[in-house]
Coordinates of C-alpha atoms and ligand atoms in Angstrom, one line a residue:
M121 CA 20.3 -23.2 11.6
N122 CA 20.0 -20.0 13.6
A123 CA 22.4 -17.2 14.0
V124 CA 24.0 -18.9 16.9
Q125 CA 25.0 -21.8 14.7
D126 CA 26.2 -19.7 11.9
P127 CA 30.0 -20.0 12.6
V128 CA 30.7 -16.5 11.3
A129 CA 28.1 -15.0 13.6
R130 CA 29.5 -17.0 16.5
V131 CA 33.0 -15.8 15.9
E132 CA 31.7 -12.2 15.6
A133 CA 29.9 -12.5 18.9
A134 CA 32.9 -14.1 20.5
A135 CA 35.2 -11.3 19.3
V136 CA 33.0 -8.7 21.0
A137 CA 33.0 -10.7 24.2
A138 CA 36.8 -11.3 24.1
V139 CA 37.5 -7.6 23.6
E140 CA 35.3 -6.8 26.6
A141 CA 36.9 -9.4 28.7
V142 CA 40.4 -8.2 28.0
G143 CA 39.6 -4.4 27.9
G144 CA 37.0 -4.0 30.6
D145 CA 35.9 -0.4 30.6
A146 CA 38.5 0.4 28.0
A147 CA 36.7 -1.8 25.5
T148 CA 34.0 0.9 24.9
G149 CA 34.4 2.3 21.5
V150 CA 36.9 -0.3 20.4
D151 CA 36.1 -1.8 17.0
A152 CA 35.7 -5.6 17.5
A153 CA 34.4 -6.2 14.0
L154 CA 36.0 -8.9 11.9
K155 CA 37.5 -7.9 8.6
P156 CA 37.8 -10.5 5.8
S157 CA 41.4 -11.4 5.3
A158 CA 43.2 -9.9 2.4
K159 CA 44.9 -13.2 1.5
P160 CA 43.7 -16.8 2.1
E161 CA 47.0 -17.7 3.7
F162 CA 46.2 -15.3 6.5
G163 CA 43.0 -17.2 7.3
D164 CA 39.4 -16.1 6.9
F165 CA 39.2 -13.0 9.1
Q166 CA 41.3 -10.5 11.0
L167 CA 40.6 -9.0 14.4
N168 CA 42.4 -5.8 14.7
A169 CA 41.2 -4.7 18.1
A170 CA 44.5 -5.3 20.0
M171 CA 46.1 -2.1 18.8
A172 CA 43.3 0.2 19.8
L173 CA 42.9 -1.6 23.1
A174 CA 46.6 -1.5 23.9
K175 CA 46.7 2.2 23.4
K176 CA 43.8 2.7 25.8
L177 CA 45.3 0.3 28.3
G178 CA 48.8 1.5 28.0
R179 CA 50.1 -2.0 27.1
K180 CA 52.1 -3.6 24.3
P181 CA 49.8 -4.5 21.4
R182 CA 51.3 -7.9 20.9
E183 CA 50.7 -8.7 24.6
V184 CA 47.1 -7.6 24.3
A185 CA 46.8 -9.8 21.2
V186 CA 48.0 -12.8 23.2
D187 CA 45.3 -12.1 25.8
L188 CA 42.7 -11.6 23.2
A189 CA 43.6 -14.9 21.6
A190 CA 43.4 -16.7 24.9
A191 CA 40.0 -15.0 25.7
L192 CA 38.7 -16.0 22.3
M193 CA 39.6 -19.6 22.9
S194 CA 38.3 -19.7 26.5
P195 CA 35.8 -22.5 26.9
A196 CA 33.1 -20.0 27.8
L197 CA 33.0 -18.6 24.3
G198 CA 32.8 -22.1 22.7
L199 CA 35.0 -21.5 19.7
K200 CA 37.0 -24.7 20.1
G201 CA 36.4 -26.7 17.0
V202 CA 34.9 -23.7 15.2
I203 CA 38.1 -21.8 14.6
A204 CA 41.8 -23.0 14.7
E205 CA 44.2 -21.5 17.3
P206 CA 44.4 -17.7 16.3
E207 CA 47.7 -16.6 14.8
I208 CA 49.3 -13.3 15.9
A209 CA 50.8 -11.3 13.1
G210 CA 52.5 -7.9 12.6
P211 CA 52.0 -5.4 15.4
G212 CA 49.1 -7.4 16.9
F213 CA 46.6 -8.6 14.3
L214 CA 44.8 -11.8 15.1
N215 CA 44.3 -14.1 12.1
L216 CA 41.3 -16.3 12.4
R217 CA 40.6 -19.4 10.4
L218 CA 37.4 -21.5 10.6
E219 CA 37.9 -25.2 10.9
P220 CA 36.9 -27.0 7.7
D221 CA 34.7 -29.3 9.7
A222 CA 32.8 -26.4 11.3
L223 CA 32.2 -25.0 7.8
A224 CA 30.9 -28.4 6.5
I225 CA 28.6 -28.9 9.5
A226 CA 27.2 -25.4 9.3
L227 CA 26.6 -25.8 5.5
A228 CA 24.8 -29.0 6.2
G229 CA 22.8 -27.2 8.8
M230 CA 21.4 -24.7 6.3
D231 CA 20.9 -27.2 3.5
D232 CA 17.2 -27.6 3.7
D233 CA 14.1 -25.7 2.5
R234 CA 14.5 -22.8 4.8
L235 CA 18.1 -22.4 3.9
G236 CA 18.9 -21.5 7.5
I237 CA 16.3 -18.8 7.9
E238 CA 14.3 -19.4 11.1
P239 CA 10.9 -17.7 11.1
E240 CA 10.8 -14.8 13.5
M241 CA 8.0 -15.4 16.0
K242 CA 6.4 -12.0 16.6
P243 CA 2.9 -11.5 17.8
H244 CA 2.2 -8.6 15.5
G245 CA 2.2 -8.1 11.7
V246 CA 3.9 -5.6 9.4
T247 CA 2.0 -3.2 7.1
I248 CA 3.6 -2.0 3.9
D249 CA 2.1 0.9 1.9
V250 CA 2.6 0.0 -1.7
C251 CA 1.8 1.2 -5.2
G252 CA -0.6 4.1 -4.2
V253 CA -1.8 4.8 -7.7
N254 CA -4.4 7.5 -8.4
V255 CA -7.7 6.5 -10.0
A256 CA -8.2 7.8 -13.5
K257 CA -4.4 8.3 -14.0
Q258 CA -2.0 6.1 -15.9
M259 CA 0.7 4.4 -13.8
H260 CA 3.9 6.2 -14.6
V261 CA 7.5 5.5 -13.8
G262 CA 7.2 6.9 -10.2
H263 CA 4.8 4.1 -9.4
L264 CA 7.4 1.6 -10.5
R265 CA 9.3 2.3 -7.4
S266 CA 6.4 2.3 -4.9
T267 CA 5.3 -1.0 -6.5
V268 CA 8.6 -2.8 -6.9
I269 CA 10.3 -1.7 -3.7
G270 CA 7.1 -2.0 -1.7
D271 CA 6.4 -5.5 -2.9
T272 CA 10.0 -6.6 -2.3
V273 CA 10.2 -5.2 1.2
A274 CA 7.0 -7.1 1.9
R275 CA 8.6 -10.3 0.5
L276 CA 11.7 -9.7 2.7
F277 CA 9.4 -9.7 5.8
E278 CA 7.5 -12.7 4.6
R279 CA 10.7 -14.5 4.1
I280 CA 11.8 -14.0 7.7
G281 CA 8.4 -15.3 8.8
R282 CA 6.4 -12.2 9.5
T283 CA 2.7 -11.7 8.7
V284 CA 2.6 -8.9 6.1
H285 CA -0.3 -6.7 4.9
R286 CA 0.2 -4.9 1.6
Q287 CA -1.9 -1.8 1.5
N288 CA -2.6 0.0 -1.7
H289 CA -3.8 3.5 -0.6
L290 CA -5.4 4.4 -3.9
G291 CA -6.2 8.0 -4.6
D292 CA -9.9 7.1 -5.3
W293 CA -11.7 9.9 -3.5
G294 CA -12.1 13.6 -3.3
L295 CA -12.3 16.6 -5.6
P296 CA -10.0 15.5 -8.4
I297 CA -12.0 12.3 -8.9
A298 CA -15.2 14.3 -8.8
M299 CA -13.9 16.7 -11.3
T300 CA -13.0 13.9 -13.7
L301 CA -16.4 12.3 -13.2
H302 CA -18.1 15.6 -13.9
S303 CA -16.0 16.1 -17.0
L304 CA -16.8 12.6 -18.3
L305 CA -20.5 12.8 -17.5
S306 CA -21.0 16.2 -19.0
R307 CA -19.3 15.1 -22.2
K308 CA -21.5 12.0 -22.2
V309 CA -18.5 9.7 -22.6
D310 CA -19.5 6.1 -23.0
F311 CA -18.6 4.4 -19.7
A312 CA -18.9 0.9 -21.0
T313 CA -16.0 1.3 -23.5
L314 CA -14.0 3.7 -21.4
D315 CA -10.2 3.1 -21.3
L316 CA -7.5 4.5 -19.1
D317 CA -6.1 6.8 -21.8
T318 CA -9.4 8.6 -22.2
L319 CA -9.7 8.8 -18.5
N320 CA -6.3 10.2 -18.1
V321 CA -7.1 12.9 -20.6
A322 CA -10.4 13.7 -18.8
Y323 CA -8.5 13.9 -15.6
R324 CA -6.0 16.4 -16.9
D325 CA -8.6 18.5 -18.7
A326 CA -10.7 18.7 -15.6
Q327 CA -7.8 19.9 -13.6
L328 CA -6.8 22.5 -16.2
E329 CA -10.4 23.8 -16.4
A330 CA -10.7 24.2 -12.7
R331 CA -7.3 25.6 -12.0
G332 CA -6.9 29.0 -10.5
D333 CA -3.2 29.3 -9.8
G334 CA -1.6 28.0 -12.9
R335 CA 2.0 28.2 -11.7
G336 CA 1.4 26.8 -8.3
L337 CA -0.6 23.9 -9.8
A338 CA 2.0 23.2 -12.4
A339 CA 4.6 23.0 -9.7
A340 CA 2.5 20.8 -7.6
I341 CA 2.0 18.4 -10.5
A342 CA 5.7 18.5 -11.4
N343 CA 6.5 17.6 -7.8
H344 CA 4.2 14.6 -7.7
C345 CA 2.5 16.1 -4.7
G346 CA -0.5 13.8 -5.3
P347 CA -3.9 14.8 -6.5
H348 CA -5.0 15.8 -3.1
R349 CA -2.3 18.3 -2.5
I350 CA -3.1 19.7 -5.9
A351 CA -6.8 19.9 -5.2
E352 CA -6.0 21.5 -1.9
L353 CA -4.0 24.1 -3.7
E354 CA -6.8 24.8 -6.1
T355 CA -9.4 25.3 -3.5
Q356 CA -7.3 27.8 -1.7
E357 CA -7.8 30.0 -4.8
E358 CA -10.4 32.7 -4.0
S359 CA -11.6 32.8 -7.6
A360 CA -13.1 29.4 -8.0
G361 CA -14.4 29.2 -11.5
A362 CA -17.6 27.7 -12.8
A363 CA -15.8 24.4 -13.4
Q364 CA -14.8 24.3 -9.8
T365 CA -18.3 24.9 -8.6
A366 CA -19.6 22.2 -10.9
A367 CA -16.8 19.8 -9.6
R368 CA -17.7 20.6 -6.0
E369 CA -21.4 19.9 -6.7
A370 CA -20.3 16.6 -8.3
L371 CA -18.3 15.8 -5.2
V372 CA -21.3 16.5 -3.0
R373 CA -23.4 14.1 -5.1
L374 CA -20.8 11.4 -5.0
Q375 CA -20.4 11.9 -1.2
S376 CA -24.1 11.6 -0.7
G377 CA -24.3 8.4 -2.6
D378 CA -26.1 9.6 -5.7
A379 CA -26.6 6.3 -7.6
N380 CA -25.4 7.5 -11.1
M381 CA -22.4 9.1 -9.6
V382 CA -21.5 6.0 -7.6
T383 CA -21.8 3.7 -10.6
A384 CA -19.7 5.9 -12.7
W385 CA -17.1 6.2 -9.9
K386 CA -16.9 2.4 -9.5
R387 CA -16.4 2.1 -13.2
L388 CA -13.5 4.6 -13.0
I389 CA -11.8 2.5 -10.4
E390 CA -12.4 -0.7 -12.4
V391 CA -10.9 0.7 -15.6
T392 CA -7.9 2.1 -13.7
M393 CA -7.2 -1.1 -11.7
K394 CA -7.4 -3.3 -14.7
E395 CA -4.4 -1.6 -16.1
V396 CA -2.7 -1.4 -12.7
Y397 CA -3.0 -5.2 -12.3
R398 CA -1.6 -5.8 -15.7
A399 CA 1.5 -3.9 -14.7
C400 CA 1.6 -5.5 -11.2
D401 CA 1.3 -9.0 -12.7
L402 CA 3.9 -8.4 -15.4
L403 CA 6.2 -7.1 -12.6
G404 CA 5.5 -10.3 -10.7
T405 CA 4.3 -8.5 -7.5
K406 CA 1.8 -9.9 -5.0
I407 CA -0.2 -6.7 -5.1
A408 CA -3.8 -7.8 -5.6
P409 CA -7.4 -6.6 -5.0
E410 CA -7.0 -7.8 -1.4
S411 CA -4.4 -5.1 -1.0
E412 CA -6.8 -2.3 -2.1
R413 CA -7.8 0.0 0.7
G414 CA -8.2 3.3 -1.0
E415 CA -8.8 6.7 0.5
S416 CA -12.5 6.2 0.0
S417 CA -12.6 3.4 2.5
F418 CA -11.8 5.9 5.2
R419 CA -14.3 8.5 4.2
D420 CA -16.7 7.8 7.0
E421 CA -14.1 8.0 9.7
L422 CA -12.7 11.4 8.8
A423 CA -15.2 13.5 10.9
E424 CA -14.6 11.3 13.9
V425 CA -10.9 11.5 13.4
V426 CA -11.0 15.3 13.4
D427 CA -13.3 15.3 16.4
T428 CA -11.0 13.1 18.4
F429 CA -8.1 15.4 17.7
V430 CA -10.2 18.4 18.8
R431 CA -11.4 16.7 22.0
S432 CA -7.8 15.8 22.8
E433 CA -7.0 19.4 22.3
L434 CA -4.4 18.4 19.7
A435 CA -6.2 20.2 16.9
V436 CA -6.9 23.9 17.2
E437 CA -8.8 26.4 15.1
D438 CA -6.8 28.5 12.7
D439 CA -8.7 31.1 10.7
G440 CA -11.7 28.8 10.5
A441 CA -9.7 25.7 9.6
L442 CA -8.5 23.0 12.0
V443 CA -4.7 22.3 12.4
V444 CA -2.4 20.2 14.5
R445 CA 0.7 22.1 15.6
F446 CA 4.1 20.6 16.5
D447 CA 6.6 22.2 18.9
D448 CA 9.5 21.6 16.6
R449 CA 8.2 23.0 13.3
D450 CA 6.5 26.1 12.1
R451 CA 4.3 24.3 9.5
P452 CA 1.0 23.1 11.1
M453 CA -0.8 20.1 9.6
L454 CA -4.2 21.0 8.2
I455 CA -6.8 18.4 9.0
R456 CA -10.0 20.2 8.1
K457 CA -10.4 23.1 5.7
R458 CA -12.5 26.2 6.4
D459 CA -15.2 24.9 4.1
G460 CA -15.4 21.7 6.2
G461 CA -13.5 19.5 3.7
F462 CA -11.0 17.0 4.8
L463 CA -7.5 16.5 3.4
Y464 CA -4.9 14.0 2.3
A465 CA -3.4 14.1 5.8
T466 CA -6.8 13.5 7.5
T467 CA -7.2 10.3 5.5
D468 CA -3.7 9.2 6.3
L469 CA -4.4 9.6 10.0
A470 CA -7.4 7.3 9.7
A471 CA -5.5 4.9 7.6
L472 CA -2.6 4.8 10.0
R473 CA -4.8 4.1 13.0
Y474 CA -6.4 1.2 11.0
R475 CA -3.0 -0.2 10.1
V476 CA -1.7 -0.2 13.7
Q477 CA -4.9 -1.0 15.6
E478 CA -7.0 -3.1 13.2
L479 CA -4.3 -4.8 11.2
D480 CA -2.3 -5.2 14.4
S481 CA 1.1 -4.0 13.0
D482 CA 4.1 -3.2 15.1
E483 CA 5.7 -1.7 12.0
V484 CA 4.1 0.4 9.3
I485 CA 6.3 1.2 6.3
Y486 CA 5.3 3.7 3.6
V487 CA 7.1 3.2 0.4
V488 CA 6.3 6.6 -1.1
D489 CA 8.2 9.3 -3.1
A490 CA 10.8 11.0 -0.9
R491 CA 9.2 14.3 -1.6
Q492 CA 6.3 13.4 0.7
R493 CA 8.7 13.4 3.7
D494 CA 7.2 16.3 5.5
H495 CA 3.7 14.9 5.1
F496 CA 4.6 11.6 6.7
R497 CA 6.6 13.3 9.4
D498 CA 3.5 15.3 10.4
V499 CA 1.1 12.3 10.1
F500 CA 3.4 10.0 12.2
D501 CA 3.9 12.6 14.9
A502 CA 0.2 13.4 15.1
C503 CA -0.6 9.7 15.5
R504 CA 2.1 9.3 18.2
K505 CA 0.7 12.3 20.1
I506 CA -2.8 10.9 20.1
G507 CA -1.6 7.4 21.0
W508 CA -2.7 5.5 17.8
S509 CA 0.7 4.2 17.3
T510 CA 0.6 2.3 20.6
L511 CA -0.7 -1.3 20.4
P512 CA -3.0 -2.6 23.1
D513 CA -0.2 -4.5 24.7
G514 CA 1.9 -1.4 25.0
V515 CA 4.2 -2.1 22.1
E516 CA 5.0 1.1 20.2
S517 CA 4.6 0.5 16.5
K518 CA 7.5 1.7 14.3
L519 CA 6.4 4.1 11.7
V520 CA 8.7 4.5 8.7
H521 CA 8.6 6.5 5.5
L522 CA 10.8 4.6 3.1
G523 CA 11.1 7.6 0.7
F524 CA 12.5 6.8 -2.7
G525 CA 14.3 8.9 -5.2
T526 CA 13.4 9.8 -8.7
V527 CA 13.9 7.8 -11.9
L528 CA 16.0 10.0 -14.2
G529 CA 16.5 10.1 -18.0
A530 CA 19.9 10.2 -19.7
D531 CA 19.8 14.0 -19.3
K532 CA 19.7 13.5 -15.4
K533 CA 16.3 15.1 -15.3
P534 CA 13.1 13.2 -14.3
L535 CA 12.4 10.6 -17.0
K536 CA 10.0 12.0 -19.6
T537 CA 9.1 11.2 -23.1
R538 CA 10.4 13.4 -25.9
S539 CA 7.3 15.5 -25.8
G540 CA 7.8 16.1 -22.0
A541 CA 5.0 13.7 -20.9
N542 CA 5.4 11.1 -18.2
F543 CA 6.3 7.7 -19.5
K544 CA 3.5 5.2 -19.2
L545 CA 4.9 2.5 -16.9
M546 CA 3.4 -0.2 -19.3
D547 CA 5.4 1.2 -22.2
L548 CA 8.7 1.1 -20.2
L549 CA 8.0 -2.5 -19.1
Q550 CA 7.1 -3.5 -22.7
A551 CA 10.4 -2.0 -24.0
A552 CA 12.3 -4.0 -21.4
V553 CA 10.4 -7.2 -22.3
D554 CA 11.2 -6.7 -25.9
R555 CA 14.8 -6.2 -25.3
G556 CA 14.9 -9.3 -23.0
T557 CA 13.2 -11.5 -25.6
E558 CA 15.6 -10.2 -28.3
A559 CA 18.7 -11.1 -26.2
V560 CA 17.3 -14.5 -25.3
T561 CA 16.4 -15.3 -28.9
I562 CA 19.9 -14.3 -30.1
R563 CA 21.5 -16.6 -27.6
A564 CA 19.1 -19.5 -28.4
A565 CA 20.4 -19.4 -32.0
E566 CA 23.7 -20.8 -30.9
P567 CA 23.8 -24.5 -31.3
H568 CA 25.3 -25.2 -27.8
A569 CA 23.0 -22.8 -26.0
P570 CA 20.8 -24.6 -23.4
T571 CA 17.8 -22.8 -24.9
H572 CA 18.6 -23.9 -28.4
G573 CA 15.5 -25.4 -30.0
L574 CA 13.0 -24.2 -27.4
P575 CA 9.6 -23.2 -28.8
P576 CA 9.1 -19.4 -29.3
S577 CA 6.6 -19.3 -26.5
E578 CA 9.2 -20.5 -24.0
L579 CA 11.8 -18.2 -25.3
A580 CA 9.3 -15.4 -24.9
A581 CA 8.6 -16.4 -21.3
I582 CA 12.3 -16.4 -20.5
G583 CA 12.7 -13.0 -22.4
R584 CA 9.9 -11.5 -20.3
A585 CA 11.6 -12.7 -17.1
V586 CA 14.9 -11.2 -18.2
G587 CA 13.4 -7.8 -19.2
I588 CA 11.5 -7.5 -15.9
A589 CA 14.5 -8.7 -13.9
A590 CA 16.6 -6.0 -15.6
I591 CA 14.2 -3.2 -14.5
K592 CA 13.5 -4.6 -11.0
Y593 CA 17.1 -5.3 -10.1
A594 CA 18.3 -1.9 -11.2
D595 CA 15.6 -0.4 -9.0
L596 CA 16.3 -2.5 -6.0
S597 CA 20.1 -2.7 -6.0
G598 CA 20.8 0.9 -5.2
D599 CA 20.1 2.9 -2.2
S600 CA 16.4 3.5 -2.6
A601 CA 16.6 7.1 -1.4
R602 CA 18.8 8.1 -4.3
D603 CA 17.7 9.1 -7.8
Y604 CA 19.0 6.8 -10.6
V605 CA 19.3 7.0 -14.3
F606 CA 17.1 4.7 -16.3
D607 CA 19.5 3.1 -18.8
L608 CA 18.0 0.0 -20.3
D609 CA 21.3 -1.0 -22.1
R610 CA 23.1 -1.2 -18.8
M611 CA 20.3 -2.8 -16.9
I612 CA 19.8 -5.6 -19.4
A613 CA 23.4 -6.6 -19.8
F614 CA 24.3 -10.2 -19.0
E615 CA 27.5 -9.1 -17.4
G616 CA 28.0 -6.9 -14.4
D617 CA 25.8 -6.2 -11.5
T618 CA 22.5 -6.8 -13.2
G619 CA 19.4 -8.9 -12.8
P620 CA 20.0 -10.9 -16.0
Y621 CA 23.6 -11.7 -14.8
L622 CA 22.1 -13.3 -11.6
Q623 CA 19.5 -15.1 -13.6
Y624 CA 22.2 -16.4 -16.0
A625 CA 24.4 -17.6 -13.1
H626 CA 21.3 -19.4 -11.7
A627 CA 20.6 -21.0 -15.0
R628 CA 24.2 -22.1 -15.4
L629 CA 23.9 -23.8 -12.0
C630 CA 20.7 -25.5 -13.1
S631 CA 22.4 -26.8 -16.2
L632 CA 25.3 -28.1 -14.2
L633 CA 23.0 -29.9 -11.8
E634 CA 21.0 -31.3 -14.6
K635 CA 24.2 -32.8 -16.1
A636 CA 25.2 -34.2 -12.7
G637 CA 21.9 -36.0 -12.8
D638 CA 21.4 -39.2 -10.9
E639 CA 25.0 -39.7 -10.1
A640 CA 24.7 -37.0 -7.5
D641 CA 24.6 -38.3 -4.0
T642 CA 22.5 -35.6 -2.2
D643 CA 23.7 -36.5 1.2
A644 CA 27.4 -36.4 0.4
S645 CA 29.3 -34.6 3.2
F646 CA 30.5 -31.1 2.4
R647 CA 34.2 -30.9 2.0
I648 CA 35.6 -27.4 2.0
E649 CA 39.2 -27.5 1.0
A650 CA 40.2 -25.2 -1.9
P651 CA 40.4 -21.5 -1.1
E652 CA 37.7 -20.7 -3.7
E653 CA 35.5 -23.3 -2.1
R654 CA 36.1 -21.7 1.3
R655 CA 35.2 -18.3 0.1
L656 CA 32.0 -19.5 -1.5
A657 CA 31.1 -21.6 1.6
L658 CA 31.7 -18.6 3.9
L659 CA 29.5 -16.4 1.8
L660 CA 26.7 -18.9 1.6
L661 CA 26.7 -19.2 5.4
R662 CA 25.9 -15.5 5.6
Y663 CA 22.6 -15.9 3.8
P664 CA 20.3 -16.1 6.9
A665 CA 22.0 -13.1 8.5
T666 CA 21.9 -11.1 5.3
M667 CA 18.2 -11.8 4.8
Q668 CA 17.4 -10.7 8.3
A669 CA 19.5 -7.6 8.0
A670 CA 17.9 -6.8 4.6
A671 CA 14.5 -7.1 6.1
H672 CA 15.1 -5.1 9.2
S673 CA 17.0 -2.3 7.5
L674 CA 14.4 -2.3 4.6
E675 CA 17.4 -2.5 2.3
A676 CA 16.8 -4.9 -0.5
S677 CA 20.1 -3.7 -1.9
R678 CA 21.8 -5.8 0.8
L679 CA 20.3 -8.9 -0.6
C680 CA 21.2 -7.8 -4.1
R681 CA 24.8 -7.3 -3.2
F682 CA 24.9 -10.6 -1.4
L683 CA 23.5 -12.5 -4.4
Y684 CA 25.9 -10.7 -6.8
G685 CA 28.7 -11.8 -4.5
V686 CA 27.4 -15.4 -4.6
A687 CA 27.3 -15.4 -8.4
T688 CA 30.8 -14.0 -8.7
E689 CA 32.3 -16.3 -6.0
F690 CA 30.6 -19.2 -7.7
S691 CA 32.3 -18.3 -10.9
S692 CA 35.8 -18.2 -9.3
F693 CA 35.0 -21.5 -7.6
Y694 CA 33.9 -23.1 -10.9
S695 CA 37.0 -22.0 -12.8
A696 CA 39.3 -23.3 -10.0
C697 CA 37.5 -26.5 -8.9
P698 CA 36.3 -29.0 -11.5
V699 CA 33.0 -30.5 -10.5
L700 CA 31.8 -33.2 -12.9
K701 CA 35.3 -33.9 -14.1
T702 CA 36.7 -34.7 -10.7
E703 CA 37.7 -38.3 -10.4
D704 CA 37.4 -38.8 -6.7
S705 CA 33.7 -39.4 -6.2
G706 CA 33.7 -38.1 -2.6
I707 CA 35.0 -34.7 -3.7
R708 CA 32.8 -34.7 -6.8
N709 CA 29.7 -35.4 -4.8
A710 CA 30.7 -32.9 -2.1
R711 CA 31.1 -30.3 -4.9
I712 CA 27.8 -31.1 -6.5
R713 CA 26.2 -30.6 -3.1
L714 CA 27.9 -27.2 -2.8
V715 CA 26.7 -26.3 -6.3
R716 CA 23.1 -27.3 -5.4
L717 CA 23.2 -25.3 -2.2
T718 CA 24.5 -22.3 -4.2
R719 CA 21.7 -22.7 -6.7
N720 CA 19.1 -23.0 -4.0
V721 CA 20.4 -19.8 -2.3
L722 CA 20.3 -17.9 -5.6
R723 CA 16.9 -19.1 -6.5
D724 CA 15.5 -18.3 -3.1
G725 CA 17.2 -14.9 -3.0
L726 CA 15.9 -14.0 -6.4
G727 CA 12.4 -15.2 -5.4
T728 CA 12.6 -13.0 -2.4
L729 CA 13.5 -10.0 -4.5
G730 CA 10.5 -10.9 -6.7
I731 CA 12.7 -11.8 -9.7
G732 CA 12.1 -14.8 -11.8
A733 CA 14.7 -17.5 -12.1
P734 CA 14.4 -19.4 -15.4
T735 CA 16.2 -22.7 -15.3
R736 CA 17.6 -22.2 -18.8
M737 CA 18.9 -19.1 -20.5
Ligands
LIG185 N1 -1.7 8.6 -4.1 C1 -0.6 9.2 -3.5 C2 0.2 10.1 -4.5 O1 0.1 9.8 -5.7 C3 0.4 8.2 -2.9 C4 -0.2 7.5 -1.7 C5 0.8 7.1 -0.7 N2 0.3 6.5 0.4 C6 -0.2 7.1 1.4 N3 -0.7 6.4 2.5 N4 -0.4 8.4 1.5 O2 0.9 10.9 -4.1

């Protein structure tokens, strides 16, 4: 099924065409959108355009409504058989009702593996900047968002048939890493038994030792500017201490390929990434070693990047440094420091060129903390100026910073432990998994629970899925640009707009289908009669359009809202329309088929969000 077959989309398109046909020039600015009807007896949708159009045309609204109805049903728009003859109500509303057969045919059309979602045939791929951890640092709650939102946006694009490249732009190069290495080596730390906690401490100590401007540095750390911004800040200090000198020497050795340094550096990455993949796997993301393309992988291109900007006269000298200036902002973008060092921005220029040109992407999406907005604005504009965002076939790649808000604690301040430290992401995830397991185990104790008698290992697997769903859904279901309060009690509830609620709805559907068992005739025709049945059917038909809209707008929340709607509409349907107890086998089988389609949509939707869907709960 494609959008043209989706009857709701067809009626929507026809409404626009009918308003244009009746209004001509006057149709501009008139809202031709369909509104869901307030009451089932009014039909499925209302078209309210007649009033606005009448005003502009200086005609009577009900007369315009008559014309609109005629235009809608004109053979050219092909709605015969899709909707019943429109009814005119009140001052000129048009009440529209889909024909039950059209609903049944459309449902049958989407009832296959694709669930109506046709793959988008595009010659280019999409790159998503995900995760972006910094080597030698623990993943904290900020990385939850770049990892979860990034992976889900990637899944949305995959689901609509696009080729997707996840890119993990690790902070694995530069002065902060060299400082950490120097600190570890000078303290003769055993690299074989090194763990991430030790590394993290070394990282912090090294930074503290080398810091000049304590206040500025503290602010930079608090603002998650990233290690490079922080290092940049430090090096601006005139009074570079001995520690800094040592760190810079360490960097030179690392850069020149000193074997000891390189071995130690690789070990640092290995220790960090082991932890990162533990979290990524627990979170059920598809972020893997193939996604790694850290800052270090662009190190040999930086001089050439800068040269290219200089040759194009886009970079100019400024007090010994090189900067790119923009007409519409005072702040220039620094791409080479006075001492010849490159910057976070320089690396991002090289990475962006690679993503568009080598990975062949017509869209590059950076799922990174909203506070890096200015940075990406500069990087994107510089790339556009120099032409790196244009593909060889002339297509202009869309560059997007999907900036996310901060995760807050109950006090509405950035989430911290009681001692003021960042929460380790793994600790947060573990807390959620424990809560999930507890909830699942309590339920399983009830004799009638579908999970009753399952072995502890299976209950633990379900509990893990529930805990992770709680965290991911809470992160995905809001507007990603906004901050949100991390409240595990709310997130993990089995009622309300939560991940576990959706999982529970899915598991109920699975149980129902299991009970239906062999008697279910999979090919029974859909029969959409009761109002609750209609509402569920109409919603399910929106699945393909919702998926496409969610992917194109980068709003996983749209899919969340849709699935929550499906779960609640299903509940109403199930309380109003008996399924297995229905005598008439035609109706029973039709309803079982509707239940199955609902289950499949929920399962597929949860899968696209990257949320597990256990069959029992
Ligand atoms: N490592 C960076 C930080 O912690 C995030 C990387 C984001 N991606 C990028 N291409 N700059 O701030």
